[in-house]
Coordinates of N, CA and C and ligand atoms in Angstrom, one line a residue:
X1 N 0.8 -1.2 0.0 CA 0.0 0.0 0.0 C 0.9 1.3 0.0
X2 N 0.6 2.4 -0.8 CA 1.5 3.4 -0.9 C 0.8 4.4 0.5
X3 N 1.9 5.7 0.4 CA 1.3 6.4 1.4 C 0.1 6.7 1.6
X4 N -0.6 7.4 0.3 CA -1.3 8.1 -0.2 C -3.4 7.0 0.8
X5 N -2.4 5.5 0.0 CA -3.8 4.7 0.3 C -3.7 4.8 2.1
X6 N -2.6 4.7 2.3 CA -2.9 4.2 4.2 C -3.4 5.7 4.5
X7 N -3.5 7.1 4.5 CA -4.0 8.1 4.5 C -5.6 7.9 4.2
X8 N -5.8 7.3 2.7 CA -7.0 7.6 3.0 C -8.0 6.8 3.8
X9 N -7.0 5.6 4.1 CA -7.5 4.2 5.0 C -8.0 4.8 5.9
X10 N -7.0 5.5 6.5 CA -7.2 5.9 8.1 C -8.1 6.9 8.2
X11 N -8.4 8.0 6.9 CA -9.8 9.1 7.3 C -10.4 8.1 7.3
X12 N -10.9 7.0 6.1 CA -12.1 7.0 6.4 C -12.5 5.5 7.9
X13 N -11.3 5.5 8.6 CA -11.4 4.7 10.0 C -12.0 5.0 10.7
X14 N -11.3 6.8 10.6 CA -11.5 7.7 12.3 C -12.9 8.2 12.0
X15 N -13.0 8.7 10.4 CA -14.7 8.8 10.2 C -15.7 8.4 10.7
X16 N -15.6 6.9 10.6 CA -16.4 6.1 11.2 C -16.3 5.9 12.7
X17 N -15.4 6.2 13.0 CA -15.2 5.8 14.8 C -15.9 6.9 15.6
X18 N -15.5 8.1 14.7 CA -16.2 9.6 15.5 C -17.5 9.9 14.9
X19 N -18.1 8.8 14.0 CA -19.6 9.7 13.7 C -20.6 10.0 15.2
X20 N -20.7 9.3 16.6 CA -21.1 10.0 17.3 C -20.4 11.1 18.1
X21 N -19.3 11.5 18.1 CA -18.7 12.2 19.0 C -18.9 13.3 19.1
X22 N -18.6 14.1 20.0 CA -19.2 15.5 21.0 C -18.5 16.1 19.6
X23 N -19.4 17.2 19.2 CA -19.1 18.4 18.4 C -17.8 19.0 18.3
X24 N -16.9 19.0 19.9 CA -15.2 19.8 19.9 C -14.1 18.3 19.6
X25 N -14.6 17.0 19.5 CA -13.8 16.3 19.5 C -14.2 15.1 18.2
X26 N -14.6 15.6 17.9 CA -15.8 15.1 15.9 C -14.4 15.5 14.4
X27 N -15.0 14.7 13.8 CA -14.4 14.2 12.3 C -13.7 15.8 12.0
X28 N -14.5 16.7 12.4 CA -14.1 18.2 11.8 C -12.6 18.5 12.9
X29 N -13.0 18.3 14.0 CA -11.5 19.0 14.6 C -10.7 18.2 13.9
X30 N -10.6 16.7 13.4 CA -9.4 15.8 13.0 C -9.0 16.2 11.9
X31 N -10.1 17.1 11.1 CA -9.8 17.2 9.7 C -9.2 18.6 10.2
X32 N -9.3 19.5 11.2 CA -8.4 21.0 11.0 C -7.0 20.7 11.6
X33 N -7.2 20.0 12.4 CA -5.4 19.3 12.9 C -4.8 19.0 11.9
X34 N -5.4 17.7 11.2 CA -4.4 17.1 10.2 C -4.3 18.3 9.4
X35 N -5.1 19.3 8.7 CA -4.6 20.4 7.6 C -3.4 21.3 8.6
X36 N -3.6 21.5 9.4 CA -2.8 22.3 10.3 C -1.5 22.2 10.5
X37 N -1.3 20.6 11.3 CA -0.3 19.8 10.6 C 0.6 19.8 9.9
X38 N 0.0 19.7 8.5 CA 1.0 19.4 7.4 C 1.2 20.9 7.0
X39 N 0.6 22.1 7.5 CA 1.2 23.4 6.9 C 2.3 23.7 8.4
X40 N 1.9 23.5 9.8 CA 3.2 23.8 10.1 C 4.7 22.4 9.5
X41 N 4.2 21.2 9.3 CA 5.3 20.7 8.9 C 5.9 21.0 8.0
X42 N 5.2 22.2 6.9 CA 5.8 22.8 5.8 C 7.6 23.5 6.2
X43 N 7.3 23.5 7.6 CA 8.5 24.8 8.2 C 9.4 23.8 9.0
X44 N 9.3 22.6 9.6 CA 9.9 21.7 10.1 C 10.6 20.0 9.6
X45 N 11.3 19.9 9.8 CA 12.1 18.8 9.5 C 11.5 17.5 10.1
X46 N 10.4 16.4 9.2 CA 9.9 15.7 10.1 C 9.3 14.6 9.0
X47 N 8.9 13.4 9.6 CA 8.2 12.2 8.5 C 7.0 12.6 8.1
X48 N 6.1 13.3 7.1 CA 5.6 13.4 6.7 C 4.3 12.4 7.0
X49 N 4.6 11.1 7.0 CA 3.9 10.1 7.4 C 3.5 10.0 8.4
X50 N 4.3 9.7 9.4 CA 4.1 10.1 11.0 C 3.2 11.3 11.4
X51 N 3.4 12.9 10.7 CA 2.5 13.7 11.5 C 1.2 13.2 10.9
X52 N 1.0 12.9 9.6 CA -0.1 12.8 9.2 C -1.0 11.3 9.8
X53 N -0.6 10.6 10.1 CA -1.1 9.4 11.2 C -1.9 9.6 12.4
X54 N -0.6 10.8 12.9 CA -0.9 10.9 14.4 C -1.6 11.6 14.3
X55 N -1.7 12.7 13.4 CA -3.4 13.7 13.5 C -4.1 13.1 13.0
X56 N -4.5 11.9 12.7 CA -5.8 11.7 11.8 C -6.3 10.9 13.5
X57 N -5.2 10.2 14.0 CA -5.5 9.6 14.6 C -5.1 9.6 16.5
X58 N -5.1 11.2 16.9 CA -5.2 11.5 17.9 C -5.8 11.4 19.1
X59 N -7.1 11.2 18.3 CA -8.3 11.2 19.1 C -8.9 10.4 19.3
X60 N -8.3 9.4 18.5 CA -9.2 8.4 18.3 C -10.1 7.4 19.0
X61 N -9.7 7.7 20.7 CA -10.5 7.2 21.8 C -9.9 7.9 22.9
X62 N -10.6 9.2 23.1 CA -10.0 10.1 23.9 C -10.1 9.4 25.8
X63 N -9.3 10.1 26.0 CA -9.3 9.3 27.7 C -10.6 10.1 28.4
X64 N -10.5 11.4 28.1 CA -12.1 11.9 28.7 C -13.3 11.1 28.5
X65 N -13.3 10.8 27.6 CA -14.7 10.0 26.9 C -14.4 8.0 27.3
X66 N -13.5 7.9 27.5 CA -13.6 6.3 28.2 C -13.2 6.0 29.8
X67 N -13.4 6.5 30.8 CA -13.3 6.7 32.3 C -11.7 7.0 32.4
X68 N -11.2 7.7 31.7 CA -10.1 8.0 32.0 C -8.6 7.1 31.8
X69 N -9.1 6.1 30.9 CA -8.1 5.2 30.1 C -7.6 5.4 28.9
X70 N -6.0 6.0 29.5 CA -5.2 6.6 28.6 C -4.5 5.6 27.3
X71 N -4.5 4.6 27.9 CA -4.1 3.6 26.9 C -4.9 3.2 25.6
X72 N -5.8 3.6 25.8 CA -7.2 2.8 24.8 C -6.7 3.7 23.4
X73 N -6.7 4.7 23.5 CA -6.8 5.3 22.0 C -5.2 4.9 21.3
X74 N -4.2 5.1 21.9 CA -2.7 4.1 21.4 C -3.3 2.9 21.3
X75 N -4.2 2.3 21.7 CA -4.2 0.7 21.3 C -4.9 0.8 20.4
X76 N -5.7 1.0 20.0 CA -6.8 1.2 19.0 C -6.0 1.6 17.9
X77 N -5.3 2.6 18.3 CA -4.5 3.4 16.7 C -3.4 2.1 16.3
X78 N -3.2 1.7 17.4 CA -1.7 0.2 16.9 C -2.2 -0.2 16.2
X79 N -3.3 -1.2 16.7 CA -3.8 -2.0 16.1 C -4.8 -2.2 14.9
X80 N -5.3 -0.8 14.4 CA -6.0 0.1 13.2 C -4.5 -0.3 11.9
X81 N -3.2 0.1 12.7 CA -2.1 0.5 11.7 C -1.0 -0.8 11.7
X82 N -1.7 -1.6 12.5 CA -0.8 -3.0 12.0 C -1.6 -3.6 11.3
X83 N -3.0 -3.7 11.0 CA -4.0 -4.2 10.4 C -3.6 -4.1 8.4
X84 N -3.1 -2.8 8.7 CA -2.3 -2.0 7.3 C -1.2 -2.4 7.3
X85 N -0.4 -3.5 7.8 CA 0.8 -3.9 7.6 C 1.9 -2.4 7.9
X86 N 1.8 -1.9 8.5 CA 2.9 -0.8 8.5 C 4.2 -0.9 9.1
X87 N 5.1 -0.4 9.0 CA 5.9 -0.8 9.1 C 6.3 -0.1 10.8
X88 N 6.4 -1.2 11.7 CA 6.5 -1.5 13.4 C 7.1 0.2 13.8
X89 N 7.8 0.5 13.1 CA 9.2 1.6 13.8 C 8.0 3.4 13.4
X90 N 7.4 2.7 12.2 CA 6.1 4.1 12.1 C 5.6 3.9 13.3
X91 N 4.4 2.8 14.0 CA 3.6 2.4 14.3 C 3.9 3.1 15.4
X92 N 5.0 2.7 16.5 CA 5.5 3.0 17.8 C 5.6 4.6 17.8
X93 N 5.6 5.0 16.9 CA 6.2 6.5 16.9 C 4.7 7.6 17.0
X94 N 4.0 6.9 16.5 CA 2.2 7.2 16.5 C 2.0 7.0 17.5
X95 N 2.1 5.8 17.7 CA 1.4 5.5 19.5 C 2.0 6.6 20.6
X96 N 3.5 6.8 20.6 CA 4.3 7.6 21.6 C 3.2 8.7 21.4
X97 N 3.0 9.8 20.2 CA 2.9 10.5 19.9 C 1.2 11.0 20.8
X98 N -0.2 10.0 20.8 CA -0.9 9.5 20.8 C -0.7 10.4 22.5
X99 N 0.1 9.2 23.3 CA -0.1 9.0 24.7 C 0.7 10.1 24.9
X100 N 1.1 11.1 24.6 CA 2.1 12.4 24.9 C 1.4 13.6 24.7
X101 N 0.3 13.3 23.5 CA -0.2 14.7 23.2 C -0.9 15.4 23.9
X102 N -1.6 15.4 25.2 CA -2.4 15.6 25.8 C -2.1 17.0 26.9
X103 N -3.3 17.8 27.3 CA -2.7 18.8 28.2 C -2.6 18.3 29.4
X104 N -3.6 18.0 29.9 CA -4.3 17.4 31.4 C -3.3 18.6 32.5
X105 N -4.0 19.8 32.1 CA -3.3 20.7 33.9 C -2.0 20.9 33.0
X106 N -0.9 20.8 32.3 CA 0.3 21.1 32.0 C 1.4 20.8 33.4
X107 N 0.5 20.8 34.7 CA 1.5 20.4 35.1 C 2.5 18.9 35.7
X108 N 3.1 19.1 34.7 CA 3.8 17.3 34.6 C 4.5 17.4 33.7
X109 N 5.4 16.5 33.5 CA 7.0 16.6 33.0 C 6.5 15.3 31.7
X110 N 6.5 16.1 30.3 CA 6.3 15.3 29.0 C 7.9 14.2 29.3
X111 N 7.3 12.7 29.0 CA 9.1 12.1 28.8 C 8.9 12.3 27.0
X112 N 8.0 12.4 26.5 CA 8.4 11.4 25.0 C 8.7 13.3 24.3
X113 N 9.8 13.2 23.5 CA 9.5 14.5 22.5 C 9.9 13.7 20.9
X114 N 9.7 14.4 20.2 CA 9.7 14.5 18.7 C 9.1 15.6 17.9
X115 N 9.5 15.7 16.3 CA 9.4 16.5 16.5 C 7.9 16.5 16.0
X116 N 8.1 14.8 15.2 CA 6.3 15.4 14.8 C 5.2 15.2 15.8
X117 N 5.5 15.0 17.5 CA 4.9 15.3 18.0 C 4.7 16.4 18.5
X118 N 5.9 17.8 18.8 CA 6.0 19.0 18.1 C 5.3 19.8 17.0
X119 N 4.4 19.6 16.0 CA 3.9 19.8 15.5 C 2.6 19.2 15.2
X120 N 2.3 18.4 15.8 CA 0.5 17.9 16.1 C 0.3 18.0 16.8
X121 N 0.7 18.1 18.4 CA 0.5 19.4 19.7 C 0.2 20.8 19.5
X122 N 1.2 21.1 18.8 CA 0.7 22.7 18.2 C -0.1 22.5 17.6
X123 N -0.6 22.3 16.3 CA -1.8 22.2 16.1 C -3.3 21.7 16.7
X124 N -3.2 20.7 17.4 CA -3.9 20.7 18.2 C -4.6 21.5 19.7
X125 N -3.5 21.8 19.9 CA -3.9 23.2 21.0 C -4.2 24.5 20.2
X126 N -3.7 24.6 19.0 CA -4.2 25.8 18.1 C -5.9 25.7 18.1
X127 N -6.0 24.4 17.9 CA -7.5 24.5 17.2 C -8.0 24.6 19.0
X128 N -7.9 24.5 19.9 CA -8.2 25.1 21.1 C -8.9 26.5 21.8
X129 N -7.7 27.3 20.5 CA -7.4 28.8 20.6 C -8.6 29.6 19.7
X130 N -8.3 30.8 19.8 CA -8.8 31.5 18.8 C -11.0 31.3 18.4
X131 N -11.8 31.5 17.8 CA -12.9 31.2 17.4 C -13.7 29.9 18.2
X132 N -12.6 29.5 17.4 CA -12.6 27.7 16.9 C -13.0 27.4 18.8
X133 N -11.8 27.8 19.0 CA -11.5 27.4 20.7 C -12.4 27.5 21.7
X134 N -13.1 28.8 21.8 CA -14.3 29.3 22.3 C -15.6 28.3 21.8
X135 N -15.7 28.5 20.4 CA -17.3 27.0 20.1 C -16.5 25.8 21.0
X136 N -15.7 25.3 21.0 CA -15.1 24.0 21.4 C -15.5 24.2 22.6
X137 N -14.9 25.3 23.7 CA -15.1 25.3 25.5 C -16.6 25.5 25.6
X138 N -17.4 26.0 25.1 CA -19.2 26.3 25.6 C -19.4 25.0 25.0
X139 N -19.3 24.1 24.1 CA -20.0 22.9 23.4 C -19.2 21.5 24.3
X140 N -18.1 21.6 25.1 CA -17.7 20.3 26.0 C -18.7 21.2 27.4
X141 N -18.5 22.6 28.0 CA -19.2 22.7 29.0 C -20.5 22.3 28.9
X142 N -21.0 22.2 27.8 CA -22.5 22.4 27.5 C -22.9 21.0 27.3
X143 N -21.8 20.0 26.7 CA -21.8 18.5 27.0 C -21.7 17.8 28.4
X144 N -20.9 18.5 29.5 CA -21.1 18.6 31.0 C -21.7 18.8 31.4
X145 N -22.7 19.7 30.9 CA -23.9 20.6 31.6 C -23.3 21.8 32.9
X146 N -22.0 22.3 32.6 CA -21.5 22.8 33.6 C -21.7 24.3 33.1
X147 N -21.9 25.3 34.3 CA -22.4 26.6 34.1 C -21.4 27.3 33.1
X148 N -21.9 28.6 32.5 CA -20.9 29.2 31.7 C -19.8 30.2 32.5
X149 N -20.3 30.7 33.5 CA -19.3 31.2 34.6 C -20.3 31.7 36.0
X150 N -19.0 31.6 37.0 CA -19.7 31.8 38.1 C -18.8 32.9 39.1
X151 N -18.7 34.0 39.3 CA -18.0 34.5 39.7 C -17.7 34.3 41.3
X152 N -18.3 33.7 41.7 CA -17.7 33.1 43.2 C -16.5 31.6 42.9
X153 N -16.6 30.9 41.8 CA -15.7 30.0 42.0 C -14.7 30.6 40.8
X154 N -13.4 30.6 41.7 CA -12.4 31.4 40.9 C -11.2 30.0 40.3
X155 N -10.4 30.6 39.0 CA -9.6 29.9 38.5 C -8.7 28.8 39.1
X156 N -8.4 27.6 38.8 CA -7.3 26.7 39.9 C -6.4 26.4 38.8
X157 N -5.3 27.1 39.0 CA -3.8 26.9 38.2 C -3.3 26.2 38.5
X158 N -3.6 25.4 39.5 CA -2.4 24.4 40.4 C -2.5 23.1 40.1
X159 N -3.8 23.0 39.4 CA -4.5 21.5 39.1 C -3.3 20.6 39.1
X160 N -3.1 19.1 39.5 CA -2.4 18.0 39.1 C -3.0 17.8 38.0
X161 N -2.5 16.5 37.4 CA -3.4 15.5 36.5 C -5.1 15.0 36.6
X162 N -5.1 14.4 37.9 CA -6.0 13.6 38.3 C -7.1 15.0 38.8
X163 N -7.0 16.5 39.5 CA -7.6 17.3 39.6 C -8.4 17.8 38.1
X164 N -7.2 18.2 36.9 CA -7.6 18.7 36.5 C -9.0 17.7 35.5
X165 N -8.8 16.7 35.3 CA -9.4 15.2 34.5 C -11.3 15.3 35.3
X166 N -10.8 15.5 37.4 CA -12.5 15.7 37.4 C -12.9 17.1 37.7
X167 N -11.8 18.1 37.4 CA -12.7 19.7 37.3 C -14.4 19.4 36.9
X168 N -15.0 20.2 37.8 CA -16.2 20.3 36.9 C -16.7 21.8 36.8
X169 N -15.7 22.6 37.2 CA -15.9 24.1 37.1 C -16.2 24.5 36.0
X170 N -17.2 26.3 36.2 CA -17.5 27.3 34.8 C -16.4 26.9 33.7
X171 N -17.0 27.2 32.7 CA -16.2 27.0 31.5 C -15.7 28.0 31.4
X172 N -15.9 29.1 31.8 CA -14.8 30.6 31.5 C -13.4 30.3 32.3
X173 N -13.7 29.3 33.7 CA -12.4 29.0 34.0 C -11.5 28.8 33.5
X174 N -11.8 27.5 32.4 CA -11.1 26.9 31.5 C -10.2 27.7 30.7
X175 N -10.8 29.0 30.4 CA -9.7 29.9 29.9 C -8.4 30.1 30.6
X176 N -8.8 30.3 31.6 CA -7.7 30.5 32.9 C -6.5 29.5 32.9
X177 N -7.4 28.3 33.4 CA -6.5 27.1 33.8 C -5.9 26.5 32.1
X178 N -6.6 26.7 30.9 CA -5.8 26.3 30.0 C -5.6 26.9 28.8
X179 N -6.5 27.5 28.5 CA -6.3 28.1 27.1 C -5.6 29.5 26.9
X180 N -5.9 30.4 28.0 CA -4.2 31.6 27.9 C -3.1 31.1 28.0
X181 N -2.6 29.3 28.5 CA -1.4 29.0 28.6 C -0.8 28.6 27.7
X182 N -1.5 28.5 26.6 CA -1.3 27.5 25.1 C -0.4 28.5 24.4
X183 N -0.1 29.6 24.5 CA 0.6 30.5 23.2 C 2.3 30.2 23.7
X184 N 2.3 30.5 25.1 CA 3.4 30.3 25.9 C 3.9 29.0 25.6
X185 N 3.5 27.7 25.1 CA 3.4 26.3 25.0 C 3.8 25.7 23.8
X186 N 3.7 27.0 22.8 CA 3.9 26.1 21.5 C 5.8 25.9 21.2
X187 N 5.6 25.0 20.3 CA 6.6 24.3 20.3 C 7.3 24.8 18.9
X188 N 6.7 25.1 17.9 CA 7.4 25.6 16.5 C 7.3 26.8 16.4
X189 N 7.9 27.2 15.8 CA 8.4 28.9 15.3 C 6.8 29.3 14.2
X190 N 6.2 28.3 13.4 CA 4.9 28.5 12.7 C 3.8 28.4 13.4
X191 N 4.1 27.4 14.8 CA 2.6 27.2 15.9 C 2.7 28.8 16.7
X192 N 3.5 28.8 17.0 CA 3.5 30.4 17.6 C 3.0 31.3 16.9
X193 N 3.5 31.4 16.0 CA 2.9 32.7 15.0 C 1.5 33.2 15.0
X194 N 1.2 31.5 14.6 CA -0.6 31.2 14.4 C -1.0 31.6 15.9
X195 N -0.1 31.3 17.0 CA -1.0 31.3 18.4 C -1.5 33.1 18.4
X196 N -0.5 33.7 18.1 CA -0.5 35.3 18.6 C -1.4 35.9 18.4
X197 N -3.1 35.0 17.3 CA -3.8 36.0 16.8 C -5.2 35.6 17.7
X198 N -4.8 34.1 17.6 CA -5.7 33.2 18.3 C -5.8 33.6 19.6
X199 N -4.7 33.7 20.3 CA -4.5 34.2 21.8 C -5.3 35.5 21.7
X200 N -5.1 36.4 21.2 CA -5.6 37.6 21.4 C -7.2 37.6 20.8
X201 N -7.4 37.0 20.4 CA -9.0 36.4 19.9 C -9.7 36.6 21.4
X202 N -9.0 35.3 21.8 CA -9.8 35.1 23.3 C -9.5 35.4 24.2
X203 N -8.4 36.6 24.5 CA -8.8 37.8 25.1 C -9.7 38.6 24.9
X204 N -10.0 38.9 23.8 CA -10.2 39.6 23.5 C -12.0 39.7 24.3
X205 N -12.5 37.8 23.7 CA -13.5 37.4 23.8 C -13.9 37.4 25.6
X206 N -12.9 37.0 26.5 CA -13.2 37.1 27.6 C -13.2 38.4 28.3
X207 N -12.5 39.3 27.7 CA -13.1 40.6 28.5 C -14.5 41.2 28.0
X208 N -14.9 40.9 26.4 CA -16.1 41.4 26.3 C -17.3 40.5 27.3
X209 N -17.0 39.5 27.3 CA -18.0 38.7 27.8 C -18.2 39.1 29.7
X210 N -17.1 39.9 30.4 CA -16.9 40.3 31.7 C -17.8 41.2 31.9
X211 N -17.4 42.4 30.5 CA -18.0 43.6 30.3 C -19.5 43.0 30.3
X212 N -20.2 42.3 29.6 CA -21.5 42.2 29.7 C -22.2 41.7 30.9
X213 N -21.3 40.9 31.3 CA -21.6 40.1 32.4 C -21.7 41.2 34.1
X214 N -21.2 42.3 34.1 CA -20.9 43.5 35.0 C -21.6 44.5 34.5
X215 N -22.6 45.1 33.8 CA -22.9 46.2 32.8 C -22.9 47.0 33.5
Ligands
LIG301 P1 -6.9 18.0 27.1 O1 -5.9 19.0 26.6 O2 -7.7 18.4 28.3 O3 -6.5 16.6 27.2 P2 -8.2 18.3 24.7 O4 -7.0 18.9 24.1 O5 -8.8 17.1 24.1 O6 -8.1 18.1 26.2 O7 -9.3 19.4 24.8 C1 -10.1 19.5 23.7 C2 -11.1 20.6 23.7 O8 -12.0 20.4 24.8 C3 -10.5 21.9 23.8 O9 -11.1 22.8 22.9 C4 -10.8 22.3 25.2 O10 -10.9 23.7 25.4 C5 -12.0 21.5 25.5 N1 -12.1 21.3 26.9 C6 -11.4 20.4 27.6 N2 -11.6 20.5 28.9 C7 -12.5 21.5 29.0 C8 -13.2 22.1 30.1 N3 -13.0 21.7 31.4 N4 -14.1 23.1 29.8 C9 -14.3 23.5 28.6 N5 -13.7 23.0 27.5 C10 -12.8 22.0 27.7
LIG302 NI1 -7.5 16.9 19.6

């Protein structure tokens, strides 16, 4: 199988895997990562093959959506891409990629780097950012059922892992605790660029929404 077919194997895998999934974690975010992707790998030194794998197939069984089992979506992606005969040394480098990409709180020490994990992180936390980022945080709050803000419960920066996984705090928090941290975060000289407009987006968005919210 050439590149081109395991590419389109694997859209139309994850297609099928995410036709129910929540609106910020659905076929469309996969399809703006993977384009995202391959334009910052335009600027970076990296397998071509690999980023485009691991974005198609990042999500592919997120740990939020299975009680918090990080392993499932690396297993699913292995075994999707040994099904395709691929070659073992791709395979492992998707899976790392998979189990590393994740924010959970930021605070914790990544072991795995690369670079095309480097650049499907950035793009992934991009699509976080900016517009995009904002529909995504009211449509997972709105999938929680958790309020849109509350001004008695204030921001928690401190979150661990296991804190941040059962937050069930306002979704304006979420700005706080993760989405202002993402510009500071990015890893390529092309993810940054993109973050500076996105970042300022949703400042932008959270002070008007203060402003209304105080008239
Ligand atoms: P994480 O980085 O938490 O592992 P994701 O990168 O999968 O999660 O987050 C995906 C999307 O879900 C992002 O747009 C993010 O803003 C949104 N999201 C995650 N947690 C929350 C939350 N507590 N409140 C609102 N949106 C959230
Ligand atoms: Ni994602």
């Amino acid at each position: 199988m050439n590149e081109q077919e395991i590419i389109l194997k694997t859209v139309d895998f994850v297609k099928e895997k995410l036709q129910n999934a929540e609106a910020g974690h659905d076929w469309f975010h996969i399809e703006r990562v993977w384009k995202l992707s391959k334009k910052i790998a335009e600027t970076e030194e990296s397998n071509l093959l690999v980023v485009e794998l691991a974005a198609l197939l990042h999500d592919i069984a997120d740990s939020k959506f299975n009680d918090g089992d990080e392993l499932i979506g690396p297993a699913i992606a292995s075994s999707f891409l040994t099904s395709l005969l691929i070659d073992e040394k791709i395979i492992k480098e998707v899976r790392q990629i998979i189990l590393n990409i994740s924010f959970k709180g930021g605070n914790f020490n990544q072991t795995y780097s690369s670079s095309e994990l480097s650049i499907v992180q950035d793009a992934d936390r991009l699509d976080a950012m900016g517009a995009i980022g904002v529909a995504r945080a009211f449509n997972y709050g709105g999938f929680k059922n958790r309020p849109l803000y509350d001004p008695d419960i204030s921001p928690n920066l401190h979150m661990d892992k296991e804190a941040y996984k059962k937050s069930t705090a306002p979704t304006l928090n979420h700005f706080y605790e993760k989405l202002f941290l993402l510009k500071d975060k990015m890893n390529t000289k092309t993810g940054r660029i993109l973050a500076e407009e996105r970042h300022n987006f949703l400042e932008q968005f959270v002070n008007q929404f203060l402003k209304e919210w105080n008239p």
